[in-house]
Coordinates of C-alpha atoms and ligand atoms in Angstrom, one line a residue:
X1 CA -24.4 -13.5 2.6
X2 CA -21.0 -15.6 2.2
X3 CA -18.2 -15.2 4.8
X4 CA -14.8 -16.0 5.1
X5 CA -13.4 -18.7 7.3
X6 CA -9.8 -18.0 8.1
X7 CA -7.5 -20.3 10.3
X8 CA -4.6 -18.6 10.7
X9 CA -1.3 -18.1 12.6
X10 CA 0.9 -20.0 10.1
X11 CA 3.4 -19.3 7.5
X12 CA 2.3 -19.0 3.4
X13 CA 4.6 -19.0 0.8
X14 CA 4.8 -19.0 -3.0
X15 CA 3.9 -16.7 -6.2
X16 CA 1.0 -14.8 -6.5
X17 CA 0.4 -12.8 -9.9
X18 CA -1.4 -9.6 -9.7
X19 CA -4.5 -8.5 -11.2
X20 CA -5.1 -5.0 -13.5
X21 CA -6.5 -2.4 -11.6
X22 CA -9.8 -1.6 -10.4
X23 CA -9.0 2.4 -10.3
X24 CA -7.9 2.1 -13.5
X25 CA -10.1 -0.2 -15.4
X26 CA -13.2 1.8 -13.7
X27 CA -12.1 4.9 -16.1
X28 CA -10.6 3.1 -19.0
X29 CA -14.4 1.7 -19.3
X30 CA -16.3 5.2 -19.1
X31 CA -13.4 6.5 -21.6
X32 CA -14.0 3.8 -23.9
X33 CA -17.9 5.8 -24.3
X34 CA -15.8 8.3 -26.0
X35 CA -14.5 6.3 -29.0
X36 CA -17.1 4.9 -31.4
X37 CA -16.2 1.4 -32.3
X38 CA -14.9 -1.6 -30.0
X39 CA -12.5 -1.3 -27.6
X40 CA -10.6 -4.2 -25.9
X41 CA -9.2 -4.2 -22.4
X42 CA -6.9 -6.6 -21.5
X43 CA -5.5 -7.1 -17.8
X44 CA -9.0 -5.8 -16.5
X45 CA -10.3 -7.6 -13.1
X46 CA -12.8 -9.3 -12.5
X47 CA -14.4 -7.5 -9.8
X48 CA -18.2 -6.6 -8.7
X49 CA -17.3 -2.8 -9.4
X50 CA -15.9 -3.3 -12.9
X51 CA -19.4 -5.6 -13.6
X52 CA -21.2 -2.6 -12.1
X53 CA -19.5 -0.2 -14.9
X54 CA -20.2 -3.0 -17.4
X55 CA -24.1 -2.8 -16.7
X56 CA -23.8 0.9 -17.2
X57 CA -22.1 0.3 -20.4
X58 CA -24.6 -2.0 -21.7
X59 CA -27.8 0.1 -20.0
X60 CA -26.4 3.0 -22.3
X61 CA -26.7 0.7 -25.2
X62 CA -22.9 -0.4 -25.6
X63 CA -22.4 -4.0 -26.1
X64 CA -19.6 -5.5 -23.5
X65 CA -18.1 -8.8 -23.7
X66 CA -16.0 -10.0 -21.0
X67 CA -13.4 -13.4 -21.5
X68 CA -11.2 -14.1 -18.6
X69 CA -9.8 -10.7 -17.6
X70 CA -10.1 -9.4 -21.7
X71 CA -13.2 -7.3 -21.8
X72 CA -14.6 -5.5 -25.0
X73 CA -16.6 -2.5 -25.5
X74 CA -18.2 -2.1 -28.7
X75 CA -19.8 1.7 -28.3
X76 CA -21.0 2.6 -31.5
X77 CA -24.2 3.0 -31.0
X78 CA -25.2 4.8 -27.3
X79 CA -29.1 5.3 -27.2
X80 CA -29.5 6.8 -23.6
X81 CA -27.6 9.3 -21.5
X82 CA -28.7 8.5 -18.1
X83 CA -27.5 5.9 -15.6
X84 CA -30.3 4.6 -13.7
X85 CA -30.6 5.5 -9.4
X86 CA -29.9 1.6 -8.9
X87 CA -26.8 1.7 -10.9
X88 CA -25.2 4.5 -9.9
X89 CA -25.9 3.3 -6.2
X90 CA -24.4 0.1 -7.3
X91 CA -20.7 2.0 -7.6
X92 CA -20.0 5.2 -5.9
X93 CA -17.0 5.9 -8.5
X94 CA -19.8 5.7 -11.4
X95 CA -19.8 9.5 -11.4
X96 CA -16.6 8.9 -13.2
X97 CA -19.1 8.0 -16.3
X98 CA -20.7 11.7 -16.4
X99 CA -17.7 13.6 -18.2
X100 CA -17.5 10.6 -20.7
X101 CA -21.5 10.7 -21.1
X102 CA -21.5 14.2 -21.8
X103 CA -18.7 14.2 -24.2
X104 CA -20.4 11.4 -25.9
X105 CA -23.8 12.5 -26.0
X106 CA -24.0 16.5 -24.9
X107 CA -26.0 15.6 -21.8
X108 CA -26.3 13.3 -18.8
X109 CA -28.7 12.6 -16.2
X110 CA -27.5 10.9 -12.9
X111 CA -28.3 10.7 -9.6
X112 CA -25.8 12.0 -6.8
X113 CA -23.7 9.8 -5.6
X114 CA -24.6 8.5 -1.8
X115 CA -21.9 8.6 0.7
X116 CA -20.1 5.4 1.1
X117 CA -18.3 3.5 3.7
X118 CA -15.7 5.9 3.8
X119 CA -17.8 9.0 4.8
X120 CA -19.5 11.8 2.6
X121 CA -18.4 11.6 -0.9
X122 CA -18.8 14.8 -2.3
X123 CA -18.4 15.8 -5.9
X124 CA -17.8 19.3 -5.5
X125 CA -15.1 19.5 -7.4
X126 CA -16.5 17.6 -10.7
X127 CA -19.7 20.0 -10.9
X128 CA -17.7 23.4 -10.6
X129 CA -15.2 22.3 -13.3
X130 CA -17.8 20.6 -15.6
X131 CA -19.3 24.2 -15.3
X132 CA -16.6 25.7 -16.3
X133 CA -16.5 23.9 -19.2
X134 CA -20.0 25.2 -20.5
X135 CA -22.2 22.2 -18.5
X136 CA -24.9 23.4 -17.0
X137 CA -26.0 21.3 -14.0
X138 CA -29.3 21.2 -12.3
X139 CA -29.1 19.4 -8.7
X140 CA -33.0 18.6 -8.1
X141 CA -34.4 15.7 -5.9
X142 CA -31.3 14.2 -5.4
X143 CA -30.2 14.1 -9.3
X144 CA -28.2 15.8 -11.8
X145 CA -29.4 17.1 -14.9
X146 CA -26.8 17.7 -17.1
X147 CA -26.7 19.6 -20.5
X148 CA -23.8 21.1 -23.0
X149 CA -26.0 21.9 -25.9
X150 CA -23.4 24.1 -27.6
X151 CA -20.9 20.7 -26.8
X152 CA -18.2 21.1 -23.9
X153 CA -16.0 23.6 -24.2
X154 CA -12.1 23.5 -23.2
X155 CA -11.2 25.8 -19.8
X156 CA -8.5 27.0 -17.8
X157 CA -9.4 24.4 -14.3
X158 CA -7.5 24.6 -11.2
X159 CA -8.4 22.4 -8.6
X160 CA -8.5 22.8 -5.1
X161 CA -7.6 19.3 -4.1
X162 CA -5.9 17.4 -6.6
X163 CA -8.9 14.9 -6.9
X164 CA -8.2 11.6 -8.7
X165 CA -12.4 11.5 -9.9
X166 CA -12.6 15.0 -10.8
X167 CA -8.8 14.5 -12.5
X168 CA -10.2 11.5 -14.9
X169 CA -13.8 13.8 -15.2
X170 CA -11.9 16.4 -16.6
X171 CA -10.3 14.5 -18.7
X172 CA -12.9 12.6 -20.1
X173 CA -15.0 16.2 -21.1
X174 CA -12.1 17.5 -22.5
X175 CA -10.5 15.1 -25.2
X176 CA -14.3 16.0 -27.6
X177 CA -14.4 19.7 -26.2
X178 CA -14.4 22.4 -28.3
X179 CA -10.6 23.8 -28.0
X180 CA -7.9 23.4 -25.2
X181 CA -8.1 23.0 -21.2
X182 CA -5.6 23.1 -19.0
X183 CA -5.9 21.3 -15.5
X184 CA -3.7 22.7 -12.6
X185 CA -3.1 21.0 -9.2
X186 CA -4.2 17.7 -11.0
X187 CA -4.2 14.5 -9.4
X188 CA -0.8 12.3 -10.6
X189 CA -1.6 8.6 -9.5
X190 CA -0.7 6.2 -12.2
X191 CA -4.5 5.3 -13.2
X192 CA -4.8 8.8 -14.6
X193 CA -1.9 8.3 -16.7
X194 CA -2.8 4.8 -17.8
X195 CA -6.4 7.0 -19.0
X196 CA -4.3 9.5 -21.2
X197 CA -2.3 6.7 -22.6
X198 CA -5.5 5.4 -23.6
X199 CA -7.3 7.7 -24.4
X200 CA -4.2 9.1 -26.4
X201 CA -4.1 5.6 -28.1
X202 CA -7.5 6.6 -29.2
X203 CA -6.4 9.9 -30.9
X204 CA -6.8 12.4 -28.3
X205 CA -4.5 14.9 -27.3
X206 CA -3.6 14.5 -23.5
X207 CA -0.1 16.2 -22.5
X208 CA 1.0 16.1 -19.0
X209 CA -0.8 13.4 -17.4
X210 CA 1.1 12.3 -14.3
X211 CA 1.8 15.8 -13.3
X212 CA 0.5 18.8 -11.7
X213 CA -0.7 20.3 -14.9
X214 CA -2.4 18.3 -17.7
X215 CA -3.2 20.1 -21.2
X216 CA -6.3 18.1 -23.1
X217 CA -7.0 19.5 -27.2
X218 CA -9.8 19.0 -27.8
X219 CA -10.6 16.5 -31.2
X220 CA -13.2 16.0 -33.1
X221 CA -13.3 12.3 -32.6
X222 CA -11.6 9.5 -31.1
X223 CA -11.4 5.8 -32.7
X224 CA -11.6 2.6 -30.4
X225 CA -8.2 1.0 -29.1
X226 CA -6.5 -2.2 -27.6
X227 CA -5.1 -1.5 -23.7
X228 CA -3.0 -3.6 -21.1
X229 CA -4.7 -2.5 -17.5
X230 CA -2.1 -1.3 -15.2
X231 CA -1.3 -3.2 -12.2
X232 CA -3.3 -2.7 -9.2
X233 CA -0.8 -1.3 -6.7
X234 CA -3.1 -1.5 -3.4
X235 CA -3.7 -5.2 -4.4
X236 CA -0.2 -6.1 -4.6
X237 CA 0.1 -3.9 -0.9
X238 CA -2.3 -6.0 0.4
X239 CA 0.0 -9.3 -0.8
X240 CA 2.8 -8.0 0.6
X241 CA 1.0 -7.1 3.8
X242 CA 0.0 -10.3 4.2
X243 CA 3.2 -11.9 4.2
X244 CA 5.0 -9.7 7.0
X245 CA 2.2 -10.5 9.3
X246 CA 2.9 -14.0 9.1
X247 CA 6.3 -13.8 8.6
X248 CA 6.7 -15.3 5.4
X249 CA 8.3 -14.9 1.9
X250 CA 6.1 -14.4 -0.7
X251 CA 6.7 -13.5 -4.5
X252 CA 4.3 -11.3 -6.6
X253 CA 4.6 -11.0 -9.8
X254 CA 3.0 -8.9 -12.8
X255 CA 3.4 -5.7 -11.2
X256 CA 4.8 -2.5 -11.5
X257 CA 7.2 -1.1 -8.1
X258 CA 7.7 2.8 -9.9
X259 CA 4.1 2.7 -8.8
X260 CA 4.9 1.7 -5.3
X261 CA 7.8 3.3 -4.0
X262 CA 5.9 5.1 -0.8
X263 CA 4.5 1.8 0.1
X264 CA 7.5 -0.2 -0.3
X265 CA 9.6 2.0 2.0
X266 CA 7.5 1.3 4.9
X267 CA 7.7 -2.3 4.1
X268 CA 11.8 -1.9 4.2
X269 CA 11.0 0.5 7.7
X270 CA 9.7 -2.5 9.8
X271 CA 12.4 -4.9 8.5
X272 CA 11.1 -6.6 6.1
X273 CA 13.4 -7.7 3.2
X274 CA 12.4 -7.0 -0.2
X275 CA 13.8 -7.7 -3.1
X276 CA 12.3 -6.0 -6.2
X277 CA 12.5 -6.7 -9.7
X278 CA 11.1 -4.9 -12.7
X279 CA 7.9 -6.6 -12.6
X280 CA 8.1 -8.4 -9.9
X281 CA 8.2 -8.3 -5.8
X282 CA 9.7 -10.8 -3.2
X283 CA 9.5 -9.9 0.1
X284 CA 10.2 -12.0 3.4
X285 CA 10.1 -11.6 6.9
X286 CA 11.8 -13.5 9.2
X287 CA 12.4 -11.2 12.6
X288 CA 10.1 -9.2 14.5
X289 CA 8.3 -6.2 12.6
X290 CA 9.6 -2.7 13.6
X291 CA 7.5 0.2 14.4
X292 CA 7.4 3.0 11.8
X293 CA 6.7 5.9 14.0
X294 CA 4.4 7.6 12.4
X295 CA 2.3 7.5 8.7
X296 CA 0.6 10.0 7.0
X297 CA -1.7 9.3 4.1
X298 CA -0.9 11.6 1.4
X299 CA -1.9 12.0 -2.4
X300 CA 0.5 10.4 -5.2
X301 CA 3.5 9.7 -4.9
X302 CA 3.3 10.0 -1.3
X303 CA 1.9 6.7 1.0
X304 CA -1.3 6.3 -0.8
X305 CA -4.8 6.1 1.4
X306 CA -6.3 2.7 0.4
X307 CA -2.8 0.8 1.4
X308 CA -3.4 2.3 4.8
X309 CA -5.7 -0.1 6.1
X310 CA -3.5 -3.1 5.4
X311 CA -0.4 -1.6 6.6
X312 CA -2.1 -0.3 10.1
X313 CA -2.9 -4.3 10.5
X314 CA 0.8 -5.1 9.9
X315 CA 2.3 -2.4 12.3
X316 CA -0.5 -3.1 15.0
X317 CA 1.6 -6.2 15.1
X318 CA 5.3 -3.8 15.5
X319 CA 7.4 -4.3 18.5
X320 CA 6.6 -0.4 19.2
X321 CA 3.8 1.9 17.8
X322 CA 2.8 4.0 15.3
X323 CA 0.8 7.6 15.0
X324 CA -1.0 6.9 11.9
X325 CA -2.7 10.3 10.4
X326 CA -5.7 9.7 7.6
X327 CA -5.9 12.8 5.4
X328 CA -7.4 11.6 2.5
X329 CA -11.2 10.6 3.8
X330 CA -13.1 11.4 6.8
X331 CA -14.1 8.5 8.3
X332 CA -11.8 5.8 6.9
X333 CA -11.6 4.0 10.5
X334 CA -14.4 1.7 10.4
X335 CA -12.7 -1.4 10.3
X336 CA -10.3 -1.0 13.2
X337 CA -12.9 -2.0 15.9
X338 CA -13.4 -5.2 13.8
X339 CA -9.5 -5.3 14.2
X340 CA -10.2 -4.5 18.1
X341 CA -12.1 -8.2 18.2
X342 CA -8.9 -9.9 17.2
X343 CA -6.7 -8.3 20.1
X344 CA -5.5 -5.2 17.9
X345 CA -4.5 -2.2 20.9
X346 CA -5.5 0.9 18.8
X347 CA -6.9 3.7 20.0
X348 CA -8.4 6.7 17.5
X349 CA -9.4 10.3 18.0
X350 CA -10.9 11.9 14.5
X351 CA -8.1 11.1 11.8
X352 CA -5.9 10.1 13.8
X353 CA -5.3 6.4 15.1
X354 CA -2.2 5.5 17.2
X355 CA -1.9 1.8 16.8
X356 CA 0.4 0.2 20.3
X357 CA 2.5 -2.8 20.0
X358 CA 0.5 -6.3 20.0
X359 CA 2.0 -9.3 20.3
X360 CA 0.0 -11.1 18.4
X361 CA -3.9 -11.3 17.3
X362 CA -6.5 -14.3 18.2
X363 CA -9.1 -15.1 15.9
X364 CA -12.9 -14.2 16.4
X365 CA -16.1 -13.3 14.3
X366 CA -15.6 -9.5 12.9
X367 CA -17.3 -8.4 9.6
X368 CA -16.3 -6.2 6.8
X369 CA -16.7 -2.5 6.8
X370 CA -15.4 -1.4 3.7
X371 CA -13.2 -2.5 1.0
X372 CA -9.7 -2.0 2.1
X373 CA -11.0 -2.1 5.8
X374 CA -12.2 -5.8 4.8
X375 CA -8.8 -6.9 3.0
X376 CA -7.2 -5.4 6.4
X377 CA -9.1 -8.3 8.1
X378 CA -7.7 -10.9 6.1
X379 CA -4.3 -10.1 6.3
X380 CA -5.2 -9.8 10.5
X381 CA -6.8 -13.2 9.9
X382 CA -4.1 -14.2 8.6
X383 CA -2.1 -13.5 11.2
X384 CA -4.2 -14.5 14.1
X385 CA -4.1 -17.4 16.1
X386 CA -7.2 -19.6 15.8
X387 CA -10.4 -19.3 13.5
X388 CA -11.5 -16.0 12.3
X389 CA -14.1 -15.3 10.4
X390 CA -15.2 -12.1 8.3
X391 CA -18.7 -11.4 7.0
X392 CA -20.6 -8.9 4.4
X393 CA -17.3 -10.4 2.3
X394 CA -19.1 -8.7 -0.8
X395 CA -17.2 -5.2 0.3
X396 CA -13.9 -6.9 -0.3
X397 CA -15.4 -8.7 -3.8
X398 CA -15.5 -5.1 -4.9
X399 CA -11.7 -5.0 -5.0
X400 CA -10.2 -7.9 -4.9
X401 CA -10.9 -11.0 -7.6
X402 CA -11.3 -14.1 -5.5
X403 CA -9.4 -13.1 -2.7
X404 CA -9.7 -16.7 -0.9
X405 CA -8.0 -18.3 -4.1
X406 CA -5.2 -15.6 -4.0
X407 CA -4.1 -17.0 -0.3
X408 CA -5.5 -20.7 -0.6
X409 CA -3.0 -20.7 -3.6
X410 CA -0.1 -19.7 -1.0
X411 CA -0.9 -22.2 1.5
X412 CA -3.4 -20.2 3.6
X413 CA -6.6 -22.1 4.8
X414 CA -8.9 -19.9 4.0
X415 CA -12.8 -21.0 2.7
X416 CA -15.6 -19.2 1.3
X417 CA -18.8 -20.3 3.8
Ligands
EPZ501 C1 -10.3 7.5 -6.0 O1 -11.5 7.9 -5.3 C2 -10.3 6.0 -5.7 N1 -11.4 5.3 -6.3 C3 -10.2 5.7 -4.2 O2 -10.1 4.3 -4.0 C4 -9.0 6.4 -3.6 O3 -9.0 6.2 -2.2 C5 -9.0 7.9 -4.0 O4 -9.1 8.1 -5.4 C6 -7.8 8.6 -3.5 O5 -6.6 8.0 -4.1 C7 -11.4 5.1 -7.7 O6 -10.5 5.5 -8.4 C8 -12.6 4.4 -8.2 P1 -10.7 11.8 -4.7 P2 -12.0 9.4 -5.6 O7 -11.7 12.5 -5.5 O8 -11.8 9.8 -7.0 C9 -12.7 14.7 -1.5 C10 -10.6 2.2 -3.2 O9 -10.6 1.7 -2.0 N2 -13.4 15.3 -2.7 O10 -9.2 11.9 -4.9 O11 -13.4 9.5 -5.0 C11 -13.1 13.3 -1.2 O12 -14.3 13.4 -0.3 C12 -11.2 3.6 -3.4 O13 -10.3 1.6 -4.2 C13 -14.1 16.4 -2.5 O14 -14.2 17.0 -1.4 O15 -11.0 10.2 -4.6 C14 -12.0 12.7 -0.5 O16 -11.9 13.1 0.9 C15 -11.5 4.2 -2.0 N3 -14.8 16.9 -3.6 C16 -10.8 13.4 -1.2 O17 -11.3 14.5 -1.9 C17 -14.8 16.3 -4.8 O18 -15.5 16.8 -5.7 C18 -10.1 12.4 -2.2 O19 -11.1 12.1 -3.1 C19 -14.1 15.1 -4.9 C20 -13.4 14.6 -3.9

């Protein structure tokens, strides 16, 4: 099991480019099921999740070909309709391949998604709709036995939580459905939109995405396509993060601020300076970080769940301190009594952590917890005087591509053990 070795309490500098996005590529490769012919993806990471959805591509008889961060799908011919218990245990966002399965093939057997790191992960919300669309679903010994022998047909959905999975599985049954469906209370991050453009690209008929309600027509078919992977937004956070904490000025380029705005406010709140072009971030910080009183974790276009663990890092490090409320996932708190080790003074009570001025953090031996709980130990790493180091590094290899080369490149000492 490889660990990082941080030594930290000094300044980085320099430009860092930012990769695609894993919540977006993770769809964009289930969509590309849904278009018969080869697909190429450019801007897609290179990350142990997007290699999980690769092996399901390639288990259901697709033929994936990856070259730097260019991957192609050639899906023409898909000879099985079920992702194996090992696979789907592999990712916990692979139930995004069941809509795209179905549409493809009229059926799909997978096994239910175990909780994760981050609590139960419940797919509620995907079965009921995928119901509604004329799926029936049997849940027996822990797997799902999907069928829509009469194909998938289009529905009025309205979801009670605007779910991001159940969004882009929605979606993905729809574009090859038999007539129209209409999604209300949808989920508007940017990765679903960067699906519909795809998927549009492909000849389907997806109106809305990005809002409340999204209208899919159904087609009878959709051709392959060529893509540009948006930005990943939580990766650049992370950057950006990392910086303030050690009080340095960093530039990032190749990404997109429209998709950051909540973020980048809280950045500008504890006095950081940021100056943001259109596909590009410099930010620097040269006095003492300022408290932001108090956080809430809100859907899009509010401050977005999987920046919080970074940011919590940086404001544990405020001259005052912050209520910081979780209201996306239950139990997204893991990582904060790693943080603890390293001198952090929070204290948490359910979904709610109230993080108190620290002056600064000391290194020590903490281990990841989760993805963005792991990446929140580098940036404290980072920050920290003396050696850290983090183990179980494989959560944040989910996420982030080479994370030591990212800040080894910017003048962090920073080794892979
Ligand atoms: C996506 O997860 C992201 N993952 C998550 O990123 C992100 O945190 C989340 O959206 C919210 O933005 C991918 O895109 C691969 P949800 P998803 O469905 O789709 C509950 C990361 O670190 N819920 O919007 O699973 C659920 O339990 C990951 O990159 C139900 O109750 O998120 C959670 O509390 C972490 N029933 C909340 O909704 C359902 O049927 C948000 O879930 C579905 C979800």
């Amino acid at each position: 099991m490889s660990k990082l070795v941080i030594s930290g309490g000094r300044k980085i500098d320099g430009t860092i480019l930012a990769h695609g996005a894993k919540n977006s590529a993770l769809p964009l490769l289930a969509a590309t099921l849904l278009c018969k012919g080869e697909s190429v993806l450019h801007n897609c990471p290179n990350l142990s999740d997007v290699d999980a959805a690769i092996k399901i591509l390639n288990y259901l008889g697709c033929y994936c070909k990856r070259e730097g961060n260019t991957v192609t799908v050639n899906s023409s011919v898909v000879t099985k309709n079920e992702i194996p218990d090992d696979l789907m245990r592999e990712m916990r966002s692979s139930i995004v391949f069941l809509g795209a399965i179905i549409g493809r093939t009229g059926g799909a057997i997978v096994s239910s998604p175990g909780g994760c790191e981050l609590g139960p992960r419940p797919i509620d919300l995907h079965i009921s709709a995928l119901k509604k669309m004329g799926v029936t679903i049997e849940e027996e010994h822990g797997f799902l036995k999907c069928s829509a022998i009469d194909g998938i047909i289009g529905n009025d959905i309205t979801l009670q939580f605007p779910s991001v999975g159940a969004t882009e599985n929605i979606i993905l049954a729809a574009v090859l459905a038999k007539g129209e469906t209409v999604i209300h209370n949808a989920a508007k991050e940017p990765e679903i939109v960067d699906l519909a453009e795809f998927l549009n690209k492909c000849g389907a008929n997806i109106f809305g995405a990005g809002n409340d309600t999204v209208r899919i027509v159904g087609v009878d078919k959709i051709g392959p396509a060529e893509h540009y992977v948006i930005p990943d937004r939580i990766e650049v956070a992370t950057y950006l993060a990392a910086a303030a904490v050690t009080g340095s000025k960093v530039n990032v380029k190749k990404v997109n601020p429209e998709h950051m705005r909540a973020t980048l406010s809280i950045f500008n709140e504890c006095g950081c300076v940021l100056s943001v072009g259109d596909e590009e971030i410099t930010i620097e910080r040269n006095k003492r970080l300022l408290s932001v009183p108090m956080i809430k974790t809100m859907v899009y276009p509010g401050f977005p769940t999987d920046a919080g663990p970074p940011i919590l890092t940086m404001l544990a490090l405020a001259d005052s301190s912050t209520l910081f409320i979780e209201n996306i996932f239950q139990n997204r708190f893991k990582y904060i009594d790693e943080l603890k080790r390293l001198g952090a003074k929070i204290r948490t009570y359910s979904n709610v952590a109230l993080v108190e001025s620290c002056k600064k953090f000391m290194g020590a031996k903490t281990a990841a917890t989760d993805l963005r709980g792991g990446a929140a130990l580098v940036v404290a790493a980072l920050a920290a005087e003396g050696i850290t180091e983090i183990d179980n590094v494989y959560h944040i290899d989910r996420g982030y591509e080479n994370i030591e080369r990212c800040f080894s490149n910017l003048g962090a000492d920073i080794k892979r053990v």
